[in-house]
Amino acid sequence: MTPSESSNAGRMIAERRWREAIRKLLADMPEDYDARREAMVRLRDVFHQEIAASIEPGLNAYAAEQPQSDLASCRKLAADVNRHLRELGLTLASPDNSGPAILLADFQDAQHKESLRFRLQITDETGRRFRRLASAKLPALRPVPVPVRTDPAPGPSRNR
């Protein structure tokens, strides 16, 4: 067996075990739809909280190891961090817990293009975006679950 085949076999075994564990959790949930749905929502929340806690040290170590010497490398790092978190159903916590945040990289202003900084862009509950935390050094990254949308489903499309 080649190393690649061995790695694939290991992944398949791990995935089978995960599925078995998940099926057992789901089988033990209430029969009543509303109670079952509430339990599943809580399970999803706990799952994402645990993923966030588990990935945080590795994410910060990964980010600290990446190049941060110019605007292009800082922007690439910010894009990579945001993409990695999205893949896991996570986002960044804002420093004051005012809403979910994404990492951005920019410079102070047109007169200070050499002054690179990282910023967090926060989206509040109304959907308005604003930027907080300007730091010349990469801040500690605290992943959190992406909040579930609670707004009503959109109505019929106006583009018909």
Tab-separated table of C-alpha atoms in Angstrom:
chain	number	residue	atom	x	y	z
A	1	MET	CA	0.000	0.000	0.000
A	2	THR	CA	1.396	3.387	-0.996
A	3	PRO	CA	1.526	6.260	1.507
A	4	SER	CA	-1.298	7.954	-0.420
A	5	GLU	CA	-3.481	4.838	-0.263
A	6	SER	CA	-2.724	4.457	3.429
A	7	SER	CA	-3.659	8.088	4.052
A	8	ASN	CA	-6.928	7.679	2.126
A	9	ALA	CA	-7.751	4.503	4.052
A	10	GLY	CA	-7.110	6.306	7.334
A	11	ARG	CA	-9.389	9.165	6.302
A	12	MET	CA	-12.139	6.737	5.296
A	13	ILE	CA	-11.919	4.941	8.650
A	14	ALA	CA	-12.020	8.247	10.538
A	15	GLU	CA	-14.997	9.451	8.493
A	16	ARG	CA	-16.873	6.204	9.133
A	17	ARG	CA	-16.294	6.607	12.885
A	18	TRP	CA	-17.503	10.220	12.772
A	19	ARG	CA	-20.652	9.197	10.923
A	20	GLU	CA	-21.332	6.441	13.441
A	21	ALA	CA	-20.898	8.864	16.353
A	22	ILE	CA	-23.150	11.451	14.699
A	23	ARG	CA	-25.823	8.856	13.915
A	24	LYS	CA	-25.773	7.743	17.549
A	25	LEU	CA	-26.188	11.339	18.743
A	26	LEU	CA	-29.065	11.886	16.331
A	27	ALA	CA	-30.745	8.588	17.235
A	28	ASP	CA	-30.818	9.625	20.900
A	29	MET	CA	-32.684	12.872	20.172
A	30	PRO	CA	-36.361	13.443	20.944
A	31	GLU	CA	-38.971	12.122	18.497
A	32	ASP	CA	-41.123	15.281	18.603
A	33	TYR	CA	-40.201	17.538	15.667
A	34	ASP	CA	-39.923	20.810	17.604
A	35	ALA	CA	-37.911	19.233	20.421
A	36	ARG	CA	-35.718	17.382	17.891
A	37	ARG	CA	-35.102	20.544	15.856
A	38	GLU	CA	-34.174	22.488	19.011
A	39	ALA	CA	-31.785	19.708	20.049
A	40	MET	CA	-30.221	19.698	16.567
A	41	VAL	CA	-29.771	23.476	16.646
A	42	ARG	CA	-28.024	23.150	20.008
A	43	LEU	CA	-25.862	20.276	18.675
A	44	ARG	CA	-24.851	22.420	15.693
A	45	ASP	CA	-23.998	25.326	18.022
A	46	VAL	CA	-21.908	23.127	20.322
A	47	PHE	CA	-20.164	21.521	17.325
A	48	HIS	CA	-19.122	24.899	15.890
A	49	GLN	CA	-18.051	26.191	19.321
A	50	GLU	CA	-15.811	23.151	19.755
A	51	ILE	CA	-14.342	23.534	16.257
A	52	ALA	CA	-13.613	27.212	17.016
A	53	ALA	CA	-11.873	26.376	20.299
A	54	SER	CA	-9.900	23.551	18.696
A	55	ILE	CA	-8.692	25.532	15.668
A	56	GLU	CA	-7.763	28.758	17.522
A	57	PRO	CA	-4.188	27.854	18.599
A	58	GLY	CA	-3.311	26.397	15.198
A	59	LEU	CA	-4.865	29.320	13.341
A	60	ASN	CA	-2.843	31.844	15.347
A	61	ALA	CA	0.364	29.826	14.864
A	62	TYR	CA	-0.304	29.485	11.116
A	63	ALA	CA	-1.027	33.217	10.767
A	64	ALA	CA	2.094	34.209	12.732
A	65	GLU	CA	4.278	32.098	10.394
A	66	GLN	CA	2.989	33.746	7.204
A	67	PRO	CA	4.800	36.632	5.479
A	68	GLN	CA	3.606	40.053	6.645
A	69	SER	CA	6.237	42.362	5.172
A	70	ASP	CA	4.167	44.166	2.535
A	71	LEU	CA	0.558	44.989	1.737
A	72	ALA	CA	0.149	42.125	-0.744
A	73	SER	CA	1.342	39.489	1.748
A	74	CYS	CA	-0.826	40.947	4.531
A	75	ARG	CA	-3.882	40.961	2.266
A	76	LYS	CA	-3.187	37.382	1.209
A	77	LEU	CA	-2.932	36.360	4.854
A	78	ALA	CA	-6.231	38.090	5.682
A	79	ALA	CA	-7.963	36.438	2.712
A	80	ASP	CA	-6.576	33.014	3.672
A	81	VAL	CA	-7.664	33.368	7.314
A	82	ASN	CA	-11.169	34.452	6.297
A	83	ARG	CA	-11.464	31.603	3.762
A	84	HIS	CA	-10.224	28.970	6.222
A	85	LEU	CA	-12.748	30.126	8.807
A	86	ARG	CA	-15.628	30.219	6.286
A	87	GLU	CA	-14.840	26.622	5.303
A	88	LEU	CA	-15.447	25.664	8.946
A	89	GLY	CA	-18.587	27.749	9.478
A	90	LEU	CA	-16.598	30.216	11.581
A	91	THR	CA	-15.748	33.896	11.598
A	92	LEU	CA	-13.681	36.127	13.871
A	93	ALA	CA	-14.930	37.617	17.109
A	94	SER	CA	-14.832	41.381	17.291
A	95	PRO	CA	-12.821	42.714	20.242
A	96	ASP	CA	-15.927	44.174	21.889
A	97	ASN	CA	-18.336	41.398	20.802
A	98	SER	CA	-20.299	43.860	18.669
A	99	GLY	CA	-20.707	41.346	15.859
A	100	PRO	CA	-18.918	38.896	13.605
A	101	ALA	CA	-15.750	40.199	11.985
A	102	ILE	CA	-13.427	39.504	9.091
A	103	LEU	CA	-9.722	40.292	8.931
A	104	LEU	CA	-8.558	43.005	6.527
A	105	ALA	CA	-5.163	44.482	5.705
A	106	ASP	CA	-4.614	48.016	4.473
A	107	PHE	CA	-2.432	51.068	5.061
A	108	GLN	CA	-3.077	54.102	7.222
A	109	ASP	CA	-3.858	56.545	4.398
A	110	ALA	CA	-2.525	57.802	1.057
A	111	GLN	CA	0.250	59.743	2.806
A	112	HIS	CA	1.352	56.734	4.887
A	113	LYS	CA	1.327	53.781	2.507
A	114	GLU	CA	4.297	52.273	4.318
A	115	SER	CA	2.218	52.041	7.523
A	116	LEU	CA	0.604	48.632	7.114
A	117	ARG	CA	-2.135	47.608	9.486
A	118	PHE	CA	-4.575	44.834	10.160
A	119	ARG	CA	-8.181	45.708	10.848
A	120	LEU	CA	-11.346	43.882	11.743
A	121	GLN	CA	-14.441	44.662	9.711
A	122	ILE	CA	-17.572	44.097	11.749
A	123	THR	CA	-21.101	43.652	10.482
A	124	ASP	CA	-23.735	44.689	13.005
A	125	GLU	CA	-27.228	43.230	13.359
A	126	THR	CA	-28.604	45.657	10.744
A	127	GLY	CA	-26.012	44.555	8.174
A	128	ARG	CA	-24.014	47.783	8.428
A	129	ARG	CA	-20.245	47.293	8.158
A	130	PHE	CA	-17.632	49.258	10.002
A	131	ARG	CA	-13.955	48.809	10.786
A	132	ARG	CA	-12.399	48.521	14.196
A	133	LEU	CA	-9.060	47.625	15.672
A	134	ALA	CA	-6.225	49.063	13.643
A	135	SER	CA	-3.004	47.266	14.535
A	136	ALA	CA	0.430	47.261	12.935
A	137	LYS	CA	0.867	43.713	14.260
A	138	LEU	CA	-1.434	40.815	13.534
A	139	PRO	CA	-3.916	40.692	16.420
A	140	ALA	CA	-4.787	37.501	18.263
A	141	LEU	CA	-7.443	35.763	16.200
A	142	ARG	CA	-10.443	34.379	18.085
A	143	PRO	CA	-12.671	32.217	15.892
A	144	VAL	CA	-16.363	31.968	16.719
A	145	PRO	CA	-19.320	30.312	14.985
A	146	VAL	CA	-20.967	32.318	12.227
A	147	PRO	CA	-24.266	33.604	13.619
A	148	VAL	CA	-27.307	31.936	12.117
A	149	ARG	CA	-29.469	34.272	10.072
A	150	THR	CA	-32.831	34.818	11.675
A	151	ASP	CA	-34.318	37.224	9.143
A	152	PRO	CA	-37.362	36.037	7.197
A	153	ALA	CA	-36.910	34.368	3.846
A	154	PRO	CA	-36.830	36.843	0.960
A	155	GLY	CA	-40.033	37.413	-0.955
A	156	PRO	CA	-40.496	36.892	-4.670
A	157	SER	CA	-37.693	38.162	-6.844
A	158	ARG	CA	-38.182	41.580	-8.392
A	159	ASN	CA	-36.167	40.490	-11.419
A	160	ARG	CA	-38.841	38.286	-12.940
